Short mmCIF file of C-alpha atoms and ligand atoms in Angstrom, two decimals:
data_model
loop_
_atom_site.label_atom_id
_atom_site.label_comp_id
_atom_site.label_asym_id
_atom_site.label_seq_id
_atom_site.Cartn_x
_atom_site.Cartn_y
_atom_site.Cartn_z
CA UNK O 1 -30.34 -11.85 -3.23
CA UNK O 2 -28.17 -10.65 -0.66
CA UNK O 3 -26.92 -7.05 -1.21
CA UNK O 4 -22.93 -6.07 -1.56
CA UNK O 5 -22.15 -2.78 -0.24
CA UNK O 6 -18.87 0.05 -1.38
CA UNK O 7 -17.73 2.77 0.22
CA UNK O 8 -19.71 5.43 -0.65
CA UNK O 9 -23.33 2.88 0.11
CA UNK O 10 -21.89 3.41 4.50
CA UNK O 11 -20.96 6.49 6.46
CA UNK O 12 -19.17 6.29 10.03
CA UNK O 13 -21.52 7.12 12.94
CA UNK O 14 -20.14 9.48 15.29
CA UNK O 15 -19.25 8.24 18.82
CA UNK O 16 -17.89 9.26 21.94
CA UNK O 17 -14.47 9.89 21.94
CA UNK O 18 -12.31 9.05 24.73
CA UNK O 19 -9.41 10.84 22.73
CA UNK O 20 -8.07 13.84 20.87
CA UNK O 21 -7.67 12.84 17.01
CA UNK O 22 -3.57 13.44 17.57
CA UNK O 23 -3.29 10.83 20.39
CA UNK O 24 -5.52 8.26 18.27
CA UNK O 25 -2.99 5.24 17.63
CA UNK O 26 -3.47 3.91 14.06
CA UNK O 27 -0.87 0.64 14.38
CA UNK O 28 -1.59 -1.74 12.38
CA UNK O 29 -0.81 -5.20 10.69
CA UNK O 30 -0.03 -6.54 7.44
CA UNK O 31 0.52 -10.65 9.09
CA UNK O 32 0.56 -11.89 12.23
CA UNK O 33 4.25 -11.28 12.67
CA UNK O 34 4.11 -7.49 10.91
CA UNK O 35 3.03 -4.08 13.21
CA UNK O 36 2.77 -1.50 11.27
CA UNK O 37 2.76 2.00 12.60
CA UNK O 38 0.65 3.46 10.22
CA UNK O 39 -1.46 0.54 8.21
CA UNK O 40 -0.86 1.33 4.35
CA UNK O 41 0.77 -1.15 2.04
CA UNK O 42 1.56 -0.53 -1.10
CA UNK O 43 0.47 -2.63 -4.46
CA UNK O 44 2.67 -5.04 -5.61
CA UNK O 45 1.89 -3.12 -9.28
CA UNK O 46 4.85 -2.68 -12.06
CA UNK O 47 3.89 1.19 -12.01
CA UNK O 48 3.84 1.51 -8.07
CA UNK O 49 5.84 -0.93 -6.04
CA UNK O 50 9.54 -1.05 -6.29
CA UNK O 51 12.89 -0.87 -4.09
CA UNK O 52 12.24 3.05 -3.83
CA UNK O 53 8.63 2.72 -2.96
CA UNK O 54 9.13 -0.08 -0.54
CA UNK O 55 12.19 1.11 1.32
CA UNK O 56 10.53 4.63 1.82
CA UNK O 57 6.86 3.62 2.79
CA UNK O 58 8.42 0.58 5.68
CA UNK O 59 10.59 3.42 6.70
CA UNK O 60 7.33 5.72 7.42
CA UNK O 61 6.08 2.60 9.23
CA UNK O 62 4.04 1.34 6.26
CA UNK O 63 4.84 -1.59 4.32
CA UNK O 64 5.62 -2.30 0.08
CA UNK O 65 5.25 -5.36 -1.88
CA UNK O 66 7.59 -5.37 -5.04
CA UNK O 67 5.58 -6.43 -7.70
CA UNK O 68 5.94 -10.10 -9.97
CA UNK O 69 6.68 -8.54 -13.11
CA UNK O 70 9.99 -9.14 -13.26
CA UNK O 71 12.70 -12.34 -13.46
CA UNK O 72 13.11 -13.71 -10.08
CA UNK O 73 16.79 -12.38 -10.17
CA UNK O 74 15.48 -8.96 -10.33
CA UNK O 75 12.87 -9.39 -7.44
CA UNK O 76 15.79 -10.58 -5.19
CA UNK O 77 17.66 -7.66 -6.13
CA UNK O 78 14.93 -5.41 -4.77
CA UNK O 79 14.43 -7.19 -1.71
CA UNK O 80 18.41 -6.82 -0.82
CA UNK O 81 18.38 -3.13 -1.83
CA UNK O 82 15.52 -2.72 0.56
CA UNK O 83 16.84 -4.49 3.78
CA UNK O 84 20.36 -2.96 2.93
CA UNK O 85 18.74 0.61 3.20
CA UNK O 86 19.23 3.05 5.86
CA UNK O 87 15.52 2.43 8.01
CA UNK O 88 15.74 6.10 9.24
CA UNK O 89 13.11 8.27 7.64
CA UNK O 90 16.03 10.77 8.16
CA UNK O 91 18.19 8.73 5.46
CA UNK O 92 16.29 10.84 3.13
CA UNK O 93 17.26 14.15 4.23
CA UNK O 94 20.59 15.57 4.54
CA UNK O 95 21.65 19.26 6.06
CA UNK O 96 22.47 21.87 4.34
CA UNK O 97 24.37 25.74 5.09
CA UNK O 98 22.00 28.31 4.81
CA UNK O 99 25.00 29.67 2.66
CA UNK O 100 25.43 26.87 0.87
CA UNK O 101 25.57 26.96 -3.46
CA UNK O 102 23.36 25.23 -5.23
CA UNK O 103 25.71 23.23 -7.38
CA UNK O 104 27.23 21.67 -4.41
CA UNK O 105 23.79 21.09 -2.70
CA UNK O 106 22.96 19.48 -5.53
CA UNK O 107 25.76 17.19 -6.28
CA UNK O 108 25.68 16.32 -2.39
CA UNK O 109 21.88 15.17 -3.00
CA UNK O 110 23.11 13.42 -5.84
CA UNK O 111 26.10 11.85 -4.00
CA UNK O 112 24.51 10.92 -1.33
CA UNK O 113 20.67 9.66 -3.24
CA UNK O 114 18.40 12.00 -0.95
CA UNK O 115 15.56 13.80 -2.27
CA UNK O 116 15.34 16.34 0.69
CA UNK O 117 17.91 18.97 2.55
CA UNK O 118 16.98 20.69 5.63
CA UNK O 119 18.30 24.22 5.22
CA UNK O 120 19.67 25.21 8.59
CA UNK O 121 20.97 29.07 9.34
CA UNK O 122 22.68 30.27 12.37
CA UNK O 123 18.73 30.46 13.90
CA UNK O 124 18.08 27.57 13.11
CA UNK O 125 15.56 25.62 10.60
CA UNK O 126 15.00 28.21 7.62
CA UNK O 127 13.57 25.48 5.34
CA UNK O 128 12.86 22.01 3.13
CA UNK O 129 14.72 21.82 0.07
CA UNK O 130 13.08 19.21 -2.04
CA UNK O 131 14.11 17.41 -5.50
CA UNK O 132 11.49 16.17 -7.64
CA UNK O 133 13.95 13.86 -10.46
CA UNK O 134 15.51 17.16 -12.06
CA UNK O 135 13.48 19.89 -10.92
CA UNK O 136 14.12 21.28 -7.21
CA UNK O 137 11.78 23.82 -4.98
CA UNK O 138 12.43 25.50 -1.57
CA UNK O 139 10.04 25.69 0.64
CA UNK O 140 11.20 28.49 3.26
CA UNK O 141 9.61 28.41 6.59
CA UNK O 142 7.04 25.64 5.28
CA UNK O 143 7.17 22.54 7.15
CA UNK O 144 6.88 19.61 4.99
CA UNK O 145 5.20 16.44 5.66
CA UNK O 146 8.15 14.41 6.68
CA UNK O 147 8.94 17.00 9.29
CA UNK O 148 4.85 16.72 10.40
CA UNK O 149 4.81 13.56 10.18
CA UNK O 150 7.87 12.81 12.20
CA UNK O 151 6.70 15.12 14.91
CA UNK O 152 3.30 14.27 15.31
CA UNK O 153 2.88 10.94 14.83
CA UNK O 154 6.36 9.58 15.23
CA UNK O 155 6.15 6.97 12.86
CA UNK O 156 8.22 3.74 13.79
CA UNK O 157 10.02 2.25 10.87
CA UNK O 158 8.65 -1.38 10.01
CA UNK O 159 12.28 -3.50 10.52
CA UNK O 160 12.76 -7.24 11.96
CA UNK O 161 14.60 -8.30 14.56
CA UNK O 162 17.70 -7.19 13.34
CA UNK O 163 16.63 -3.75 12.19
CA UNK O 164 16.53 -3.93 9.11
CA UNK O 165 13.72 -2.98 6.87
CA UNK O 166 10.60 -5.71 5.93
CA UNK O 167 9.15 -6.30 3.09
CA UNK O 168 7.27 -8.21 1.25
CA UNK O 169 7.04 -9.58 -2.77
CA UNK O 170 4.40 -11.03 -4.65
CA UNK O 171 4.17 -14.17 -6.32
CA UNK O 172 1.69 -16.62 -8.21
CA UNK O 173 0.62 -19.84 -6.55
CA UNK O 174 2.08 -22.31 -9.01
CA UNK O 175 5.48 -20.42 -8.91
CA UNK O 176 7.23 -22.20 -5.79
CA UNK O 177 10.84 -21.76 -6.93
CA UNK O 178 9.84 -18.18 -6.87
CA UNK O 179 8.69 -18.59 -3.51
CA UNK O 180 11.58 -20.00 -2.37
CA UNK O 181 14.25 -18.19 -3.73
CA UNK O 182 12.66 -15.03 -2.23
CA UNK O 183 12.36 -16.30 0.94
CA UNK O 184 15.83 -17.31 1.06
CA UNK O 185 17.13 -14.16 0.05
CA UNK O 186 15.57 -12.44 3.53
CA UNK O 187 11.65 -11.31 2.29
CA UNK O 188 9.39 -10.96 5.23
CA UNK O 189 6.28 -11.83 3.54
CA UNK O 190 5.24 -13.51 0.59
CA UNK O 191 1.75 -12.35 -1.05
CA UNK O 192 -0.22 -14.28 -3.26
CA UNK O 193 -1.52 -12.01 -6.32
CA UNK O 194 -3.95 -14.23 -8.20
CA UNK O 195 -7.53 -12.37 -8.85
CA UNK O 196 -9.52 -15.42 -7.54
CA UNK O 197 -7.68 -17.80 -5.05
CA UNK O 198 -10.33 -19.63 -4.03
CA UNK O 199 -9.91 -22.22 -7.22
CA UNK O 200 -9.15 -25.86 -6.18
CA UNK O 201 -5.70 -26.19 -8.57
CA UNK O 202 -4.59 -22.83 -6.80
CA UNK O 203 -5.45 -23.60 -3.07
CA UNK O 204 -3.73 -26.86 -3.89
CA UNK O 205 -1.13 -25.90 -4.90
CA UNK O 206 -0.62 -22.77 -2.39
CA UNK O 207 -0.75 -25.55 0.33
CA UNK O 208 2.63 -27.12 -1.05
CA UNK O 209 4.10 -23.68 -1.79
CA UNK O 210 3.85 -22.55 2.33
CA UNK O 211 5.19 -25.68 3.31
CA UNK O 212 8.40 -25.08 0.96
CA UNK O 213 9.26 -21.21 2.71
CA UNK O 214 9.87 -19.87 5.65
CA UNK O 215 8.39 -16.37 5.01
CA UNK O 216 4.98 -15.50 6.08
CA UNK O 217 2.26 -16.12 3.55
CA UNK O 218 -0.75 -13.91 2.86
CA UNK O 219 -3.40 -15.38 0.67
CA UNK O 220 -5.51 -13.57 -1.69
CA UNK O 221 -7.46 -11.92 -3.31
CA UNK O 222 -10.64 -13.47 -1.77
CA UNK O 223 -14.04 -12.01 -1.68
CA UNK O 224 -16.27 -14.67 0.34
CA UNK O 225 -17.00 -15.87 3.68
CA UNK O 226 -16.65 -19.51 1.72
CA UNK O 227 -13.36 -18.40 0.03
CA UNK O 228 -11.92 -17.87 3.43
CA UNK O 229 -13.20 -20.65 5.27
CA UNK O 230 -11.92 -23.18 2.65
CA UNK O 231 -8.68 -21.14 2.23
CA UNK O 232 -7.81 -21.69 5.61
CA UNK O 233 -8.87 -25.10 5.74
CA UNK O 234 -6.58 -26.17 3.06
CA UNK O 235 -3.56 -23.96 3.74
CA UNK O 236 -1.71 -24.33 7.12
CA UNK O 237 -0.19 -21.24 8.48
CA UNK O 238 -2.02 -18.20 6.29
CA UNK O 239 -0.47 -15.19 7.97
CA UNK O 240 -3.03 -12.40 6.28
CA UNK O 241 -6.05 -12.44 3.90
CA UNK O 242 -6.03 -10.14 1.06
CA UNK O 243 -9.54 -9.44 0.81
CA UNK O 244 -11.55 -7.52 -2.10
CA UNK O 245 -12.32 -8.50 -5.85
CA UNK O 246 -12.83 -6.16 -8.79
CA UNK O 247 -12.39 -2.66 -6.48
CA UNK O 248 -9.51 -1.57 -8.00
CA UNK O 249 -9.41 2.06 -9.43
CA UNK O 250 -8.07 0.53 -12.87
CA UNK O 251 -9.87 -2.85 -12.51
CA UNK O 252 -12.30 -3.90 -15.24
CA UNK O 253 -12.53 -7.24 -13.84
CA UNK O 254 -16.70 -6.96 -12.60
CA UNK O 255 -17.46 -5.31 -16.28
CA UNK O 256 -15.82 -7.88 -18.30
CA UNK O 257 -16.51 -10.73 -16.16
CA UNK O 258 -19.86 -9.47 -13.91
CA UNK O 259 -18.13 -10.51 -11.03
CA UNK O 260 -17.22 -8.71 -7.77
CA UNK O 261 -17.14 -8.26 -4.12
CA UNK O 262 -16.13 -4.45 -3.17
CA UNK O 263 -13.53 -3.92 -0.84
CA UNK O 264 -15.58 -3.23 2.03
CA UNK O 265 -18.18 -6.24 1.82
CA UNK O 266 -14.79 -8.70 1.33
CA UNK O 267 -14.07 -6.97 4.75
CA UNK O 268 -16.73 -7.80 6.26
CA UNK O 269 -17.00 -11.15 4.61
CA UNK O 270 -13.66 -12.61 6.30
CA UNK O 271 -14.39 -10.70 9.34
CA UNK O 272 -17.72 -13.21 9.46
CA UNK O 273 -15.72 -16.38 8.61
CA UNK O 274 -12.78 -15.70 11.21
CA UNK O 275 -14.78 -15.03 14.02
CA UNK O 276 -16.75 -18.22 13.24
CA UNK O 277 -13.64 -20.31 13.21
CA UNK O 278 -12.64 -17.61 16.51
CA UNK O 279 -10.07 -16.33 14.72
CA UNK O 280 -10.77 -12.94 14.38
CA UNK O 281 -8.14 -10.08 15.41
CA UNK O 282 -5.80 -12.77 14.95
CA UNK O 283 -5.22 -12.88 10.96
CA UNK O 284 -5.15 -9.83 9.80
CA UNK O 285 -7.36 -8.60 6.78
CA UNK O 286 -6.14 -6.43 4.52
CA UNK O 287 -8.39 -4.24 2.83
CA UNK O 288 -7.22 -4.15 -0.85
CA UNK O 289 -8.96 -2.00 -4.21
CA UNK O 290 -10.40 1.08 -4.30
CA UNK O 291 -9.65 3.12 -1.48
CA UNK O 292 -9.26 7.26 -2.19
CA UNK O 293 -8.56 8.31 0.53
CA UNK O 294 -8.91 8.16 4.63
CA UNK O 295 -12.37 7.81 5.14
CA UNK O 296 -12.66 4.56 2.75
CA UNK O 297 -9.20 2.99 4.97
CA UNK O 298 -11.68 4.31 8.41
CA UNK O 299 -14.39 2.65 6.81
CA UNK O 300 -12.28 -1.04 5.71
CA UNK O 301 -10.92 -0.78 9.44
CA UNK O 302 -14.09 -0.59 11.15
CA UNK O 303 -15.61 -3.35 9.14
CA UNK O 304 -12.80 -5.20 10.36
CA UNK O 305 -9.61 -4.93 8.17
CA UNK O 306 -6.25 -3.96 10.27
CA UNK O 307 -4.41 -2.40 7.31
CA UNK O 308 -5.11 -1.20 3.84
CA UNK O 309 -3.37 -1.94 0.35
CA UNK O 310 -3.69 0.48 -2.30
CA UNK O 311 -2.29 1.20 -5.26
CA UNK O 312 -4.01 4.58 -7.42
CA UNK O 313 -2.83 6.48 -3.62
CA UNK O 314 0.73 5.88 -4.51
CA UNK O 315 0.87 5.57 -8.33
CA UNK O 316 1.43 9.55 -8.94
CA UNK O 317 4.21 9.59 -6.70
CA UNK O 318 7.88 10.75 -7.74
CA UNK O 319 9.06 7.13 -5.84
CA UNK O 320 7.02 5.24 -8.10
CA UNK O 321 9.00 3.42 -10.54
CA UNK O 322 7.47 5.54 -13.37
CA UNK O 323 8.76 8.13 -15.54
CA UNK O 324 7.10 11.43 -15.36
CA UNK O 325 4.79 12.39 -18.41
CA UNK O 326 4.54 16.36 -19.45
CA UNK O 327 1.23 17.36 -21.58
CA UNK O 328 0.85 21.28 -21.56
CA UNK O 329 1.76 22.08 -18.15
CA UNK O 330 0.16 19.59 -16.26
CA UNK O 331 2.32 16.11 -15.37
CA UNK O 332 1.50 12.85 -14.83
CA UNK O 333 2.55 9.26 -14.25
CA UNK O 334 1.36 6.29 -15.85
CA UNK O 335 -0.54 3.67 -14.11
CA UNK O 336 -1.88 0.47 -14.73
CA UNK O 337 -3.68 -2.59 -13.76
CA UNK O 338 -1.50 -5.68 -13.51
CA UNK O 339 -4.30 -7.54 -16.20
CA UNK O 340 -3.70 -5.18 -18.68
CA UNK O 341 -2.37 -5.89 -21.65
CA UNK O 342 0.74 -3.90 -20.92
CA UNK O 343 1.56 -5.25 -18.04
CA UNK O 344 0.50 -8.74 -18.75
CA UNK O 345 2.65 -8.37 -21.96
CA UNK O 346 5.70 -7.57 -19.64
CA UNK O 347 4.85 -10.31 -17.49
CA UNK O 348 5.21 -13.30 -20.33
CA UNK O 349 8.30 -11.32 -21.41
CA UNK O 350 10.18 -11.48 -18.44
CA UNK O 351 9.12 -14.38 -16.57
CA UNK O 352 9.41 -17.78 -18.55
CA UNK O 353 7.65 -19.13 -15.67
CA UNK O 354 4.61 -17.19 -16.44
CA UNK O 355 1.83 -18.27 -18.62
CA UNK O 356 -1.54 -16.88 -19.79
CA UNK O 357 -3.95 -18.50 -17.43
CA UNK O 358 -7.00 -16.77 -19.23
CA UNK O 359 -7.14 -14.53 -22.17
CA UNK O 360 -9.53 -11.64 -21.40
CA UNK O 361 -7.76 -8.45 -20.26
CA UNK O 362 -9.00 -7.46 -17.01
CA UNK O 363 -7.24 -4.14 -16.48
CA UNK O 364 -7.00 -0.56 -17.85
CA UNK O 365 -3.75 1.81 -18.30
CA UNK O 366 -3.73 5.38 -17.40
CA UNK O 367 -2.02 8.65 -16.41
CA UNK O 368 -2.52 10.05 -12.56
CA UNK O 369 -1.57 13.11 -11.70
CA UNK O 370 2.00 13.74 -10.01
CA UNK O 371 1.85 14.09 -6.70
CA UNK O 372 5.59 14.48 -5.28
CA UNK O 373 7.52 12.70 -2.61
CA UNK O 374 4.37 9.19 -1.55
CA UNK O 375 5.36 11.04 1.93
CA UNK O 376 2.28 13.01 1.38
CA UNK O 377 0.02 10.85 0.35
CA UNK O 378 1.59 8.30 3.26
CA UNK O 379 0.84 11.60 5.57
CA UNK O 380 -2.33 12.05 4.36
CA UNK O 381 -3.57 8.60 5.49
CA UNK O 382 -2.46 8.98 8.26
CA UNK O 383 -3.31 12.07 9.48
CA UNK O 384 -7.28 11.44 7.92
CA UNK O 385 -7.31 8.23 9.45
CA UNK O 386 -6.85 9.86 12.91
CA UNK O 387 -9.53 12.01 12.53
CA UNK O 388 -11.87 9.46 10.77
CA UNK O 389 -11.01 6.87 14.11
CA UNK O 390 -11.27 9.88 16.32
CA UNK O 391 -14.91 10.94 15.24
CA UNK O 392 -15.85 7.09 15.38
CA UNK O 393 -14.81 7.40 19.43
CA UNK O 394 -11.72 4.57 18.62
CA UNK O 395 -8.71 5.19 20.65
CA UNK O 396 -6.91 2.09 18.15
CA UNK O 397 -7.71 -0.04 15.81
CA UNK O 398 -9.36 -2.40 17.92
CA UNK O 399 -11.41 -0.09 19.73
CA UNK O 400 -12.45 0.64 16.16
CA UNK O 401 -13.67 -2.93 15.21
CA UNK O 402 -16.48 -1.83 17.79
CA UNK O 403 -17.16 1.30 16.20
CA UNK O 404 -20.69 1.59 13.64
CA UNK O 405 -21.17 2.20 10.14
CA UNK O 406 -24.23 3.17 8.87
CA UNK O 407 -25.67 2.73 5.32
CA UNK O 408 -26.77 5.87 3.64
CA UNK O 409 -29.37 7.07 1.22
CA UNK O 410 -28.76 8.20 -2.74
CA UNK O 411 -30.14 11.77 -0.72
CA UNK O 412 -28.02 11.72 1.87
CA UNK O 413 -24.88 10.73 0.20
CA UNK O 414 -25.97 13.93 -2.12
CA UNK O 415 -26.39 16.02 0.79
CA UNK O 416 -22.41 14.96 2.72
CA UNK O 417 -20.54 16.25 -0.50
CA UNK O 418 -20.53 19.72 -1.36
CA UNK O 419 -23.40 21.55 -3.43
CA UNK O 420 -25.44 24.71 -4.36
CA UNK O 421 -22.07 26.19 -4.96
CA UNK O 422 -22.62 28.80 -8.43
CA UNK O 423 -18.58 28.84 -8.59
P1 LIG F 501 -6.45 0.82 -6.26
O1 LIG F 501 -7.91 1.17 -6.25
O2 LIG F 501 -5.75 1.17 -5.01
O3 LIG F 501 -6.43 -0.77 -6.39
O4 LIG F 501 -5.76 1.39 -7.47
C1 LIG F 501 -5.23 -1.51 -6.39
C2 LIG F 501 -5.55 -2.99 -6.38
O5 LIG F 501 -6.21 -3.38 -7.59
C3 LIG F 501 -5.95 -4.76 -7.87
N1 LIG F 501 -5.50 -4.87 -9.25
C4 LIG F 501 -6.26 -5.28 -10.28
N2 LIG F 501 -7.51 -5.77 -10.28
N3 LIG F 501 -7.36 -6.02 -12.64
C5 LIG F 501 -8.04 -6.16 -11.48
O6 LIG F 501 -9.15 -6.67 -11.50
C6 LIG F 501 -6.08 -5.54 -12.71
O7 LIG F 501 -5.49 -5.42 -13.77
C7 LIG F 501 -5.51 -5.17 -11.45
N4 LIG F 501 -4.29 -4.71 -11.13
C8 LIG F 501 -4.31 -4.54 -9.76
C9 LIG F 501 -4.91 -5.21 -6.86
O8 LIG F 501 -5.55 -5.95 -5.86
C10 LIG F 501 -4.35 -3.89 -6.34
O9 LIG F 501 -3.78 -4.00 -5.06
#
């Protein structure tokens, strides 16, 4: 049998670095048409990806994908409120008077739908003032992550050629009005969220769908060297490959069904199939389920992915389209899989379209902790992906398709996390 490896199974080998881990260039792609500045994209999930989500992460050089759960006239509406936003990451900050009252600072925030103020004084920067939905903290001298972000790895927004925002919106396969209706209203890309696309009836009909829009199309989720071979042999113009089954953090898809390729093996799997068909470097893969943090992103780059999707990263953050949930003094958000029965329950509700293709539930609901403005998890990616690329000796992406992974034993995967600590 041949042997499917995660994450945690494959460490990064060390190599020499030409670079310092600042100058290490992370751009990315989502298609063949989309460079991203820093390769995240967020989860087209009903409890991550929405108009808030989307227009902040393209504007950090990322890219969302507003979720399906919804009428089509209300995934339109998303996609215009996204392209009609302000790209500037600075569209989220305003200035404020060291002297300034709070009342008015507020109702300017409010006025003008920021959720930051740089507090200036006749010295210059004193501080971030920050609003997390009804709650507001100062951070004096503190430099927040926008501010490090935008100074040391000067994101570029992710906009088209008339500079305005992208991004992208999922649909099913079988939904081509869908398809159609979003691309017409301006969506850059159109990704397919079915948990097994390689399925004759689907491919089929995913071939008439692409010929009916002029977005770009990425296909998924796929697992297989086979999935992608006959994937692209069926459908003309596939502009990404959404590769990984049963990874996700609230997935339950490989315990109800035993099935599953993780993340990183799906990787490698269409990495194998497009440089057979001499492809590869020119669809991107997009490394989608599971990923915690920057080392798993380093480690789906290096087996060959050129951007990461994730959804648990983002979930806890306030520009999730979530309300916050209070229990002691800890908060939360909710989060869920897009197969559970919540979310599959708001699916038949809103889309008439939509109908139960199977009737197992294949995804859990939870809380996540709340993690503020997504600009720090966004800034955490990309500052850990630096280093990861950096200690792999990759100036860019590329450079790190060349770079090794190595797999690791139960004792040495022990030994890398901490331990022996009393307290
Ligand atoms: P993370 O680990 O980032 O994974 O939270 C997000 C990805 O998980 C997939 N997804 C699901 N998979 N059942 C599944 O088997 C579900 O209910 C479900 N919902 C989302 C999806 O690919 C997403 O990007």
């Amino acid at each position: 049998m041949e042997e499917f490896l995660g994450f945690d199974d494959v460490v990064i080998v060390p190599g020499r670095s030409p670079v310092e881990p600042s100058s290490v260039d992370i751009t990315g792609q989502a298609t063949r048409n989309i460079v991203l500045s820093i390769p995240v994209i967020s989860s087209p999930m009903d409890t991550v990806t929405e108009w808030r989500m989307a227009a902040l992460i393209a504007r950090l050089g990322g890219l969302g994908v507003i979720h399906r759960n919804m009428s089509i006239e209300s995934q339109i509406d998303n996609i215009v409120r996204v392209k009609n936003s302000v790209p500037s990451i600075w569209s989220e900050i305003i200035k404020i008077g060291v002297d300034e009252r709070f009342d008015i600072v507020e109702l300017r925030m409010r006025e003008a739908g920021v959720d930051a103020g740089i507090v200036m004084s006749k010295q210059g920067f004193h501080g971030i003032f920050i609003r997390y939905g009804a709650d507001y903290e100062y951070w004096a001298n503190k430099v927040d992550s926008l501010v490090k972000l935008a100074s040391l790895i000067k994101p570029m927004p992710t906009i088209d050629e008339d500079g305005r925002l992208r991004v992208g919106a999922a649909i099913s396969p079988f939904d081509i009005e869908r398809a159609k209706r979003l691309s017409k209203a301006g969506v850059d890309v159109l990704v397919v969220d079915v948990a097994h696309l390689h399925n004759v009836n689907v491919l089929s009909s995913l071939r008439k769908l692409v010929r009916e829009v002029e977005a770009e199309v990425v296909a998924g989720n796929l697992g297989t060297r086979e999935g992608v071979l006959d994937t692209l042999a069926t459908v003309e113009d596939i502009a990404g490959l959404r590769m990984g089954i049963a990874s996700g953090s609230i997935c339950i898809t490989g315990e109800v069904s035993g099935t599953a390729v993780p993340t990183l093996t799906a990787v490698m799997k269409a990495r194998e199939a497009l440089q057979e068909i001499g492809l590869q470097g020119k669809i991107p893969i997009i490394a989608d389920g599971g990923i915690r943090n920057p080392g798993d992103a380093a480690k789906a780059i290096i087996a060959g992915a050129s951007s990461v999707m994730v959804g648990r990263v983002l979930a806890g953050a306030e520009e999730a389209p979530t309300p916050k949930v209070t229990i002691g003094d800890r908060v939360y958000k909710p989060y869920r899989g897009m197969a559970s029965r919540g979310a599959m329950e708001r699916r038949y509700a809103s889309d008439r379209y939509s109908k139960p293709s199977k009737a197992v539930v294949e995804g859990v609901e939870g809380l996540v902790p709340y993690s503020g403005s997504a600009v720090n998890s966004i800034a955490h990616m990309a500052f850990g992906l630096q280093a990861a690329l950096g200690y792999a000796g990759a100036a860019n992406l590329r450079e790190a398709w060349n770079s090794k992974l190595a797999r690791i034993t139960p004792s040495g995967s022990k030994e890398i996390k901490p331990h022996d600590l009393v307290i």
